[in-house]
mmCIF file of C-alpha atoms in Angstrom:
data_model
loop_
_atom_site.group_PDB
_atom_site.id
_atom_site.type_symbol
_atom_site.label_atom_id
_atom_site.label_comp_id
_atom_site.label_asym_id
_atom_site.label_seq_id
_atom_site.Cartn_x
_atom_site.Cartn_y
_atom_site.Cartn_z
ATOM 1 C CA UNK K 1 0.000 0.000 0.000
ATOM 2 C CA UNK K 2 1.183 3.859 -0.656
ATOM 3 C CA UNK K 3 0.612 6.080 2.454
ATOM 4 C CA UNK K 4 -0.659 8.909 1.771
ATOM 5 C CA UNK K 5 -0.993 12.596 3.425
ATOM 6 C CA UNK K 6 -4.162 14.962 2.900
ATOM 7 C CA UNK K 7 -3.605 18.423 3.696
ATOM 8 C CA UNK K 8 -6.462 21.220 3.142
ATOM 9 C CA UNK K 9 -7.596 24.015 5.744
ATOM 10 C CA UNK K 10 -11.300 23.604 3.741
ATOM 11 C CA UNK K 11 -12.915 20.531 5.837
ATOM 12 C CA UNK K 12 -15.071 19.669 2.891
ATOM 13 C CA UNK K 13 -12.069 19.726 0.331
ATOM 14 C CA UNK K 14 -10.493 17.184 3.230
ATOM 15 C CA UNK K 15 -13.395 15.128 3.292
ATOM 16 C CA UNK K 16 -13.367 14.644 -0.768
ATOM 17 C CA UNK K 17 -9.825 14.181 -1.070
ATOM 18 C CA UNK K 18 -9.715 11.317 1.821
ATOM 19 C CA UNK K 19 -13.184 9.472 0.363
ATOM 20 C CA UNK K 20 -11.177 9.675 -2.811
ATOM 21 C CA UNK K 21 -8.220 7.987 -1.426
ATOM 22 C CA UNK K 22 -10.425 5.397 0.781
ATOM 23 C CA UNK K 23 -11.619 4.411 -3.240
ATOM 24 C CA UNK K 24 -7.969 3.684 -4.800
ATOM 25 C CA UNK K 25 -7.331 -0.468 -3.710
ATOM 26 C CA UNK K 26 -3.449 1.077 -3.857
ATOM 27 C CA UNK K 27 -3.732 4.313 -1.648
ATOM 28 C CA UNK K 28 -3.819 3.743 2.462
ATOM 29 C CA UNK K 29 -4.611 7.206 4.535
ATOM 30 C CA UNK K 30 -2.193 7.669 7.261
ATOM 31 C CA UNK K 31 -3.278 11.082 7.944
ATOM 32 C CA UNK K 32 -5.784 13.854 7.158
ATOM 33 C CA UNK K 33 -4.216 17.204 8.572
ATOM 34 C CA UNK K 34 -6.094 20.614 8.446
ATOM 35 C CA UNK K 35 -2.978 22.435 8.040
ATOM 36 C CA UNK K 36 0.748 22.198 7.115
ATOM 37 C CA UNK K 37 1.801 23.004 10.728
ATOM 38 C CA UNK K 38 -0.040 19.746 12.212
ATOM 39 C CA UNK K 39 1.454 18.075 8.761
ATOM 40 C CA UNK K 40 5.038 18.688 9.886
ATOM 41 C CA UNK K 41 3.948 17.693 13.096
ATOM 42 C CA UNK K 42 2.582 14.160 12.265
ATOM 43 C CA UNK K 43 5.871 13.901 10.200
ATOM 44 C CA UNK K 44 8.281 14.371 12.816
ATOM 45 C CA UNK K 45 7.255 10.609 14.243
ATOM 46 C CA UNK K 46 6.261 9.473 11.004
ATOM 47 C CA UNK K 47 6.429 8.513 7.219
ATOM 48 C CA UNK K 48 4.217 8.865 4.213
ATOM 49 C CA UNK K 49 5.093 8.331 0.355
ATOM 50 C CA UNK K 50 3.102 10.942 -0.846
ATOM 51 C CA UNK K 51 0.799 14.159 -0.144
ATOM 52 C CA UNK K 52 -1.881 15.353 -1.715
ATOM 53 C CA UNK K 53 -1.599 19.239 -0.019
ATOM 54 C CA UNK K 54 -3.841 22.526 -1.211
ATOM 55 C CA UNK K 55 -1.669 25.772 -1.153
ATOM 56 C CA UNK K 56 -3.798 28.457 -0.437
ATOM 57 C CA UNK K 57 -3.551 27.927 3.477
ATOM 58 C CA UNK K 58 -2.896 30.248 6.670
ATOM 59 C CA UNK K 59 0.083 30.244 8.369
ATOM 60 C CA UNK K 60 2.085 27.972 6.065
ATOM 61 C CA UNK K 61 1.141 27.745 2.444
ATOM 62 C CA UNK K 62 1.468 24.151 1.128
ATOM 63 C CA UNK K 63 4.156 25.324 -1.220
ATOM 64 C CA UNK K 64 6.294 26.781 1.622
ATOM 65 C CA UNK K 65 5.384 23.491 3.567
ATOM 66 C CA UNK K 66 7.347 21.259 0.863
ATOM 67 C CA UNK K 67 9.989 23.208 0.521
ATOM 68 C CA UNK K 68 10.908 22.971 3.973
ATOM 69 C CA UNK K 69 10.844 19.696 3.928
ATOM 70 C CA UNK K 70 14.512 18.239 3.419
ATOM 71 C CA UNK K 71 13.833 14.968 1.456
ATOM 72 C CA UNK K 72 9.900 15.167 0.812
ATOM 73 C CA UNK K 73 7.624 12.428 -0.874
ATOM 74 C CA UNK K 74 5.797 12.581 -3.429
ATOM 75 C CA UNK K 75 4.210 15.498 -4.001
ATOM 76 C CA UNK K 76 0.146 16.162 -5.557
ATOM 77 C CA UNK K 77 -0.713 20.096 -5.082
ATOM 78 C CA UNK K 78 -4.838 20.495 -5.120
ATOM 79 C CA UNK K 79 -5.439 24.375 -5.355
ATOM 80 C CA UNK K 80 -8.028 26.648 -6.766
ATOM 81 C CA UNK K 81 -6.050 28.444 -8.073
ATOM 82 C CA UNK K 82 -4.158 27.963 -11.650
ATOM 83 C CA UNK K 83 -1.385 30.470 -11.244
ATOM 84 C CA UNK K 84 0.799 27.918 -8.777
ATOM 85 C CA UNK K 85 1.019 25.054 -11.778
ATOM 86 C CA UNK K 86 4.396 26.266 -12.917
ATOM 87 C CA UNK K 87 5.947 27.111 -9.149
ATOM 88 C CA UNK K 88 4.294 23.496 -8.459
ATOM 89 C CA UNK K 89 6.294 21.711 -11.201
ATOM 90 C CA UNK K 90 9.336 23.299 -10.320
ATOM 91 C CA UNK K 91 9.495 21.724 -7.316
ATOM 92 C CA UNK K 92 8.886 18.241 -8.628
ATOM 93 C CA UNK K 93 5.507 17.786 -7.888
ATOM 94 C CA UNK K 94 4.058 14.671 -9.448
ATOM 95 C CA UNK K 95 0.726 16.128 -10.269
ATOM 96 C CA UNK K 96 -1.154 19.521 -9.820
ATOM 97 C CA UNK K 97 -5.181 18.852 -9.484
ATOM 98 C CA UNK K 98 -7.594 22.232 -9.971
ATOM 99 C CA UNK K 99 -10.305 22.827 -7.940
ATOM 100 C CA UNK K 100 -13.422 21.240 -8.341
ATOM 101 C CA UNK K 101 -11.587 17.646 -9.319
ATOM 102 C CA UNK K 102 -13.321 15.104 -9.853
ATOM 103 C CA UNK K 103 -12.483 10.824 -9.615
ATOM 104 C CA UNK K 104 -11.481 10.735 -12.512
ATOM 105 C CA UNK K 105 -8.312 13.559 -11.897
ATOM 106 C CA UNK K 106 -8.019 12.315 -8.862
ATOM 107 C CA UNK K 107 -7.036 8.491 -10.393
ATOM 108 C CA UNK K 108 -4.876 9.846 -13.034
ATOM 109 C CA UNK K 109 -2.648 11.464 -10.117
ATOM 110 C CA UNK K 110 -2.875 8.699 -8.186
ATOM 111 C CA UNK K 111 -1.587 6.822 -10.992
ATOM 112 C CA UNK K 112 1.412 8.797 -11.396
ATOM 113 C CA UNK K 113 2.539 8.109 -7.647
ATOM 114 C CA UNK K 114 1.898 4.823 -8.026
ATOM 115 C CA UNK K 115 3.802 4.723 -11.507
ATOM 116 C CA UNK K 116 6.870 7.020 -10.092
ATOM 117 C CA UNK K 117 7.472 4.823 -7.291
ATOM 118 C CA UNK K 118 7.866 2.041 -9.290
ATOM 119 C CA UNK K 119 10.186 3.859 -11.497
ATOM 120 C CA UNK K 120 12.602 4.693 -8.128
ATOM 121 C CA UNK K 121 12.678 0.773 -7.449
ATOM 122 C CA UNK K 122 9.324 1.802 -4.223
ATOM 123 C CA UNK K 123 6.980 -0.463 -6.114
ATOM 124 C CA UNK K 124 3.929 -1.571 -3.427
ATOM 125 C CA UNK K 125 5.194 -4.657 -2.946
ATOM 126 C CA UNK K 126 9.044 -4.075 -3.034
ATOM 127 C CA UNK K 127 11.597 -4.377 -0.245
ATOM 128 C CA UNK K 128 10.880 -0.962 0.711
ATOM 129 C CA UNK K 129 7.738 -1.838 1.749
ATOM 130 C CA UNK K 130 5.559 1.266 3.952
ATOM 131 C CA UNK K 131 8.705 2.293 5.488
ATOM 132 C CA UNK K 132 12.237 2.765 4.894
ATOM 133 C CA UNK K 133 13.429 -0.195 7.334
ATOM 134 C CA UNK K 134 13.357 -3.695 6.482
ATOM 135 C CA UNK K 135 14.854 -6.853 7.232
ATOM 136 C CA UNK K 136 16.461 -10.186 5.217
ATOM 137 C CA UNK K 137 14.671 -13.349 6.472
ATOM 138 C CA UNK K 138 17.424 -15.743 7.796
ATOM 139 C CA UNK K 139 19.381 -12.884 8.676
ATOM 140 C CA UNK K 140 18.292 -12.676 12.309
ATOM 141 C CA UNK K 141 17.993 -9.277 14.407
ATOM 142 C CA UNK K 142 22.140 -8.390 12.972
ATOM 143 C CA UNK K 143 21.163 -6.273 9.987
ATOM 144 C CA UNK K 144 18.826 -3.590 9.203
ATOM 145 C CA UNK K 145 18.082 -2.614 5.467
ATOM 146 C CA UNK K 146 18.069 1.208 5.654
ATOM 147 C CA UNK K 147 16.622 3.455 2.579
ATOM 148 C CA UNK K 148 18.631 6.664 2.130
ATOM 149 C CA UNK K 149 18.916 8.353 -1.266
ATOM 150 C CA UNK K 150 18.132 6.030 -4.148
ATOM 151 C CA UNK K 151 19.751 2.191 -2.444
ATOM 152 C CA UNK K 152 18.991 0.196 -0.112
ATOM 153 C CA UNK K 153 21.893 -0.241 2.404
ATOM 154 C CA UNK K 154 22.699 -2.962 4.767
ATOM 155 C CA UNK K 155 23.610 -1.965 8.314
ATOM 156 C CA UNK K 156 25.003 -4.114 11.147
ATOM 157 C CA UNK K 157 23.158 -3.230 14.228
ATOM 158 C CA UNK K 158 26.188 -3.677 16.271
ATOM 159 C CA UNK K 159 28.131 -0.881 14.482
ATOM 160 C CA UNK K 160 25.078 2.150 14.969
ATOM 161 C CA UNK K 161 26.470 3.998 18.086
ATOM 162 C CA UNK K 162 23.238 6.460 18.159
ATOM 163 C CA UNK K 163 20.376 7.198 16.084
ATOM 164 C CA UNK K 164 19.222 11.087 16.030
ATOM 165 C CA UNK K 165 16.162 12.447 14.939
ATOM 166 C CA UNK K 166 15.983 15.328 12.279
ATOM 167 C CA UNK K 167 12.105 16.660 11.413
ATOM 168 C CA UNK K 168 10.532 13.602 9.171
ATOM 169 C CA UNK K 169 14.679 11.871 8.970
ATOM 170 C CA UNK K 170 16.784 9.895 10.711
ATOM 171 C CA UNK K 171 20.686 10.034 11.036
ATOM 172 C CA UNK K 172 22.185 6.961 12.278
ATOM 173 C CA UNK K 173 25.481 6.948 13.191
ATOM 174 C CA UNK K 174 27.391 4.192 12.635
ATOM 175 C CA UNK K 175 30.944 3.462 13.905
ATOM 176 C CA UNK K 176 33.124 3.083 11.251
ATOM 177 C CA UNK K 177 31.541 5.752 8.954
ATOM 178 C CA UNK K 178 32.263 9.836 9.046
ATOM 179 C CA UNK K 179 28.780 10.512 7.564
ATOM 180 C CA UNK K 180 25.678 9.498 9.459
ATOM 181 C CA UNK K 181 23.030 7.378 6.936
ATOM 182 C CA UNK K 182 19.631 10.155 6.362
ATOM 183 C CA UNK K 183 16.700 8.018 5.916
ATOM 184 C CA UNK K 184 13.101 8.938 5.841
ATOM 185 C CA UNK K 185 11.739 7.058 9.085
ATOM 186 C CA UNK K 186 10.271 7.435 12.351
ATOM 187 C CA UNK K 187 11.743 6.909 15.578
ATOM 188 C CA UNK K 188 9.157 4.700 16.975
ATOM 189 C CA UNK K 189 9.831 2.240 13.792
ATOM 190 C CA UNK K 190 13.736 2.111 14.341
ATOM 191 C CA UNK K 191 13.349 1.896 18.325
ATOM 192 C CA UNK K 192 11.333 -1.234 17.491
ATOM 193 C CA UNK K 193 13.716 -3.318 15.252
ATOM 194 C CA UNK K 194 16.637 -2.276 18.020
ATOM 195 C CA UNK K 195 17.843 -4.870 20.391
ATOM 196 C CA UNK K 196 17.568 -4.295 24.052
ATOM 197 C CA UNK K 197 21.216 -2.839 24.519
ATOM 198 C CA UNK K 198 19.543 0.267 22.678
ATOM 199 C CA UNK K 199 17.865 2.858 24.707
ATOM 200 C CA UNK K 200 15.744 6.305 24.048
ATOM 201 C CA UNK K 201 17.137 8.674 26.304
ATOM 202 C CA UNK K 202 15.633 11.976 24.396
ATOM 203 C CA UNK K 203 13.362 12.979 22.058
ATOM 204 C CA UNK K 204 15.667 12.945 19.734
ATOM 205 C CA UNK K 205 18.290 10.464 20.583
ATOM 206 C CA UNK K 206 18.450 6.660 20.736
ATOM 207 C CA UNK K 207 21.850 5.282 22.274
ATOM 208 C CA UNK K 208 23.422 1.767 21.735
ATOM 209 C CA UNK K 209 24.159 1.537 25.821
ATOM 210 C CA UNK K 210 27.724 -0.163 24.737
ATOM 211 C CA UNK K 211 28.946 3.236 23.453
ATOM 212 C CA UNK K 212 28.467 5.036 26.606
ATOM 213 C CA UNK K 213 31.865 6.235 27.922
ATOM 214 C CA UNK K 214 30.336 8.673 31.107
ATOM 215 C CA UNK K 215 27.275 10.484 32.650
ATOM 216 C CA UNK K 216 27.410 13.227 33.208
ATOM 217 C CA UNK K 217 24.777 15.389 34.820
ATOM 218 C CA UNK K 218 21.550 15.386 32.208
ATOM 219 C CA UNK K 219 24.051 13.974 29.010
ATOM 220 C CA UNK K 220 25.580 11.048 28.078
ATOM 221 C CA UNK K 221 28.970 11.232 26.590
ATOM 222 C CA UNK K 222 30.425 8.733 24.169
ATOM 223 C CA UNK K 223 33.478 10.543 23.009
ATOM 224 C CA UNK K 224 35.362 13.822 23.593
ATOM 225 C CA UNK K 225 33.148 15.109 20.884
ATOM 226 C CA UNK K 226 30.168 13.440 20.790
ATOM 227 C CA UNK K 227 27.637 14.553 24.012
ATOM 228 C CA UNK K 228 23.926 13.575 23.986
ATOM 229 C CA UNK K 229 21.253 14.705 26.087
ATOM 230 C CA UNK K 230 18.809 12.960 28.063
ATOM 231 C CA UNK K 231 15.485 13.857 28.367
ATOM 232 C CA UNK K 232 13.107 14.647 31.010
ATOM 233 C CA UNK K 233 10.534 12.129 30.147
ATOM 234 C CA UNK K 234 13.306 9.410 29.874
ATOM 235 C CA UNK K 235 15.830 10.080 32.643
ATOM 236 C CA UNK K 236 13.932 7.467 35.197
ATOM 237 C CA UNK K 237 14.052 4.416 32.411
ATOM 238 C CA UNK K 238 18.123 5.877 32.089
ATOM 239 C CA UNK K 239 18.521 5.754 35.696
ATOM 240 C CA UNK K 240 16.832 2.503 36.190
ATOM 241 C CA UNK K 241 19.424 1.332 34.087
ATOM 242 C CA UNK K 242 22.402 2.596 35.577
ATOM 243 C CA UNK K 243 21.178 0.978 38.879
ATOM 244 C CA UNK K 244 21.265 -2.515 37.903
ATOM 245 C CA UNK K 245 25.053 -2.174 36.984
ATOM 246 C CA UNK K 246 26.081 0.796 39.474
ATOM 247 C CA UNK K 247 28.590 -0.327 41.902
ATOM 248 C CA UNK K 248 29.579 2.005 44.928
ATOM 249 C CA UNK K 249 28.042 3.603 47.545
#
């Protein structure tokens, strides 16, 4: 299935565009957002491969809203307005929809994402699957297949040293590479594929417990230059864990 974004401040215009997606057998809804802020917000702790986002909205326009966005999915602008087809294209949108669309738009646009991901190697049922993370049967819980750019990379699990969150991204850190791997998943997915010598300890941080050299105050610190803090939410699950292997008084 393709997960797919709605975005449109008009709850009527949100209403057709999710019934339409609810008709394509292809097209799952993962969310139906009433404006781009809440969109970057459902993003931050999760994944979609494509949007279909109106422009004309307050606050954030829906063309602002993708270009923020460092690596965004596809990309189908519904708008009443004609005069944002050509900024639309130039940033790579797959389709551009006028107001009042009907099914039969709607399915030709779908089409495209559905076409365009196959192109890229993201067919529905490929190894990508509805996420960027996915695993080799046989191989056991020692490698991770990680999306980032246009492969599929393997990682050993025993060589990340921290994963950190960036908006809708992920950097993982690995040990013997300079340059973190940027892939477009969620933290919750990751944490759940990690064994148990991995722990959240922020918002923003997940740390293979191995790497730890000190603690120190509200941070842990794994090398002269690498610090990470720990949050408030997850400092009694850290400490818990210090406990069981603290020795002194």
């Amino acid at each position: 299935m393709i997960r797919c974004m709605a975005i449109d401040d008009e709850p009527l215009a949100l209403q057709q565009i999710t019934a339409y997606i609810g008709k394509v057998p292809f097209l799952e809804l993962a969310a139906q957002c009433q404006s781009a802020i809440e969109a970057r917000q459902f993003l931050e702790n999760d994944t979609v491969d494509a949007i279909f986002c109106d422009i004309n909205m307050p606050d954030l326009n829906g063309m602002d809203f993708v270009k923020s966005l460092t690596m965004p999915p596809l990309i189908v602008f519904t708008t009443a307005y004609a005069e944002y087809a050509v900024e639309g294209f130039k940033v790579n949108a797959v389709d551009y929809l006028l107001k009042p669309f009907g099914m039969q738009d709607f399915l030709r646009a779908a089409n495209r994402i559905k076409e365009r991901l196959e192109g890229e190697g993201r067919g529905i049922n490929s190894l990508r699957g509805s996420n960027s993370l996915s695993s080799l049967k046989g191989s056991g819980d020692e490698d991770l297949f990680l999306k980032t750019e246009y492969r599929i990379v393997k990682v050993s699990v025993s060589n990340i040293r921290y994963v950190e969150a960036m908006s809708e991204y992920l950097k993982v850190h690995l040990r013997n590479e300079q340059k973190p791997i940027i892939t477009l998943l969620s933290m919750k997915k990751i944490e759940e594929r990690l064994p148990h010598n991995f722990m959240r300890i922020h918002r923003s941080y997940i740390v293979n417990l191995d790497d730890i050299r000190e603690v120190n105050k509200n941070r842990v610190i794994l090398d002269a230059d690498t610090y990470l803090p720990i949050g408030d939410i997850y400092k009694d699950a850290f400490q818990k864990y210090l406990d069981t292997r603290f020795l002194g008084k």
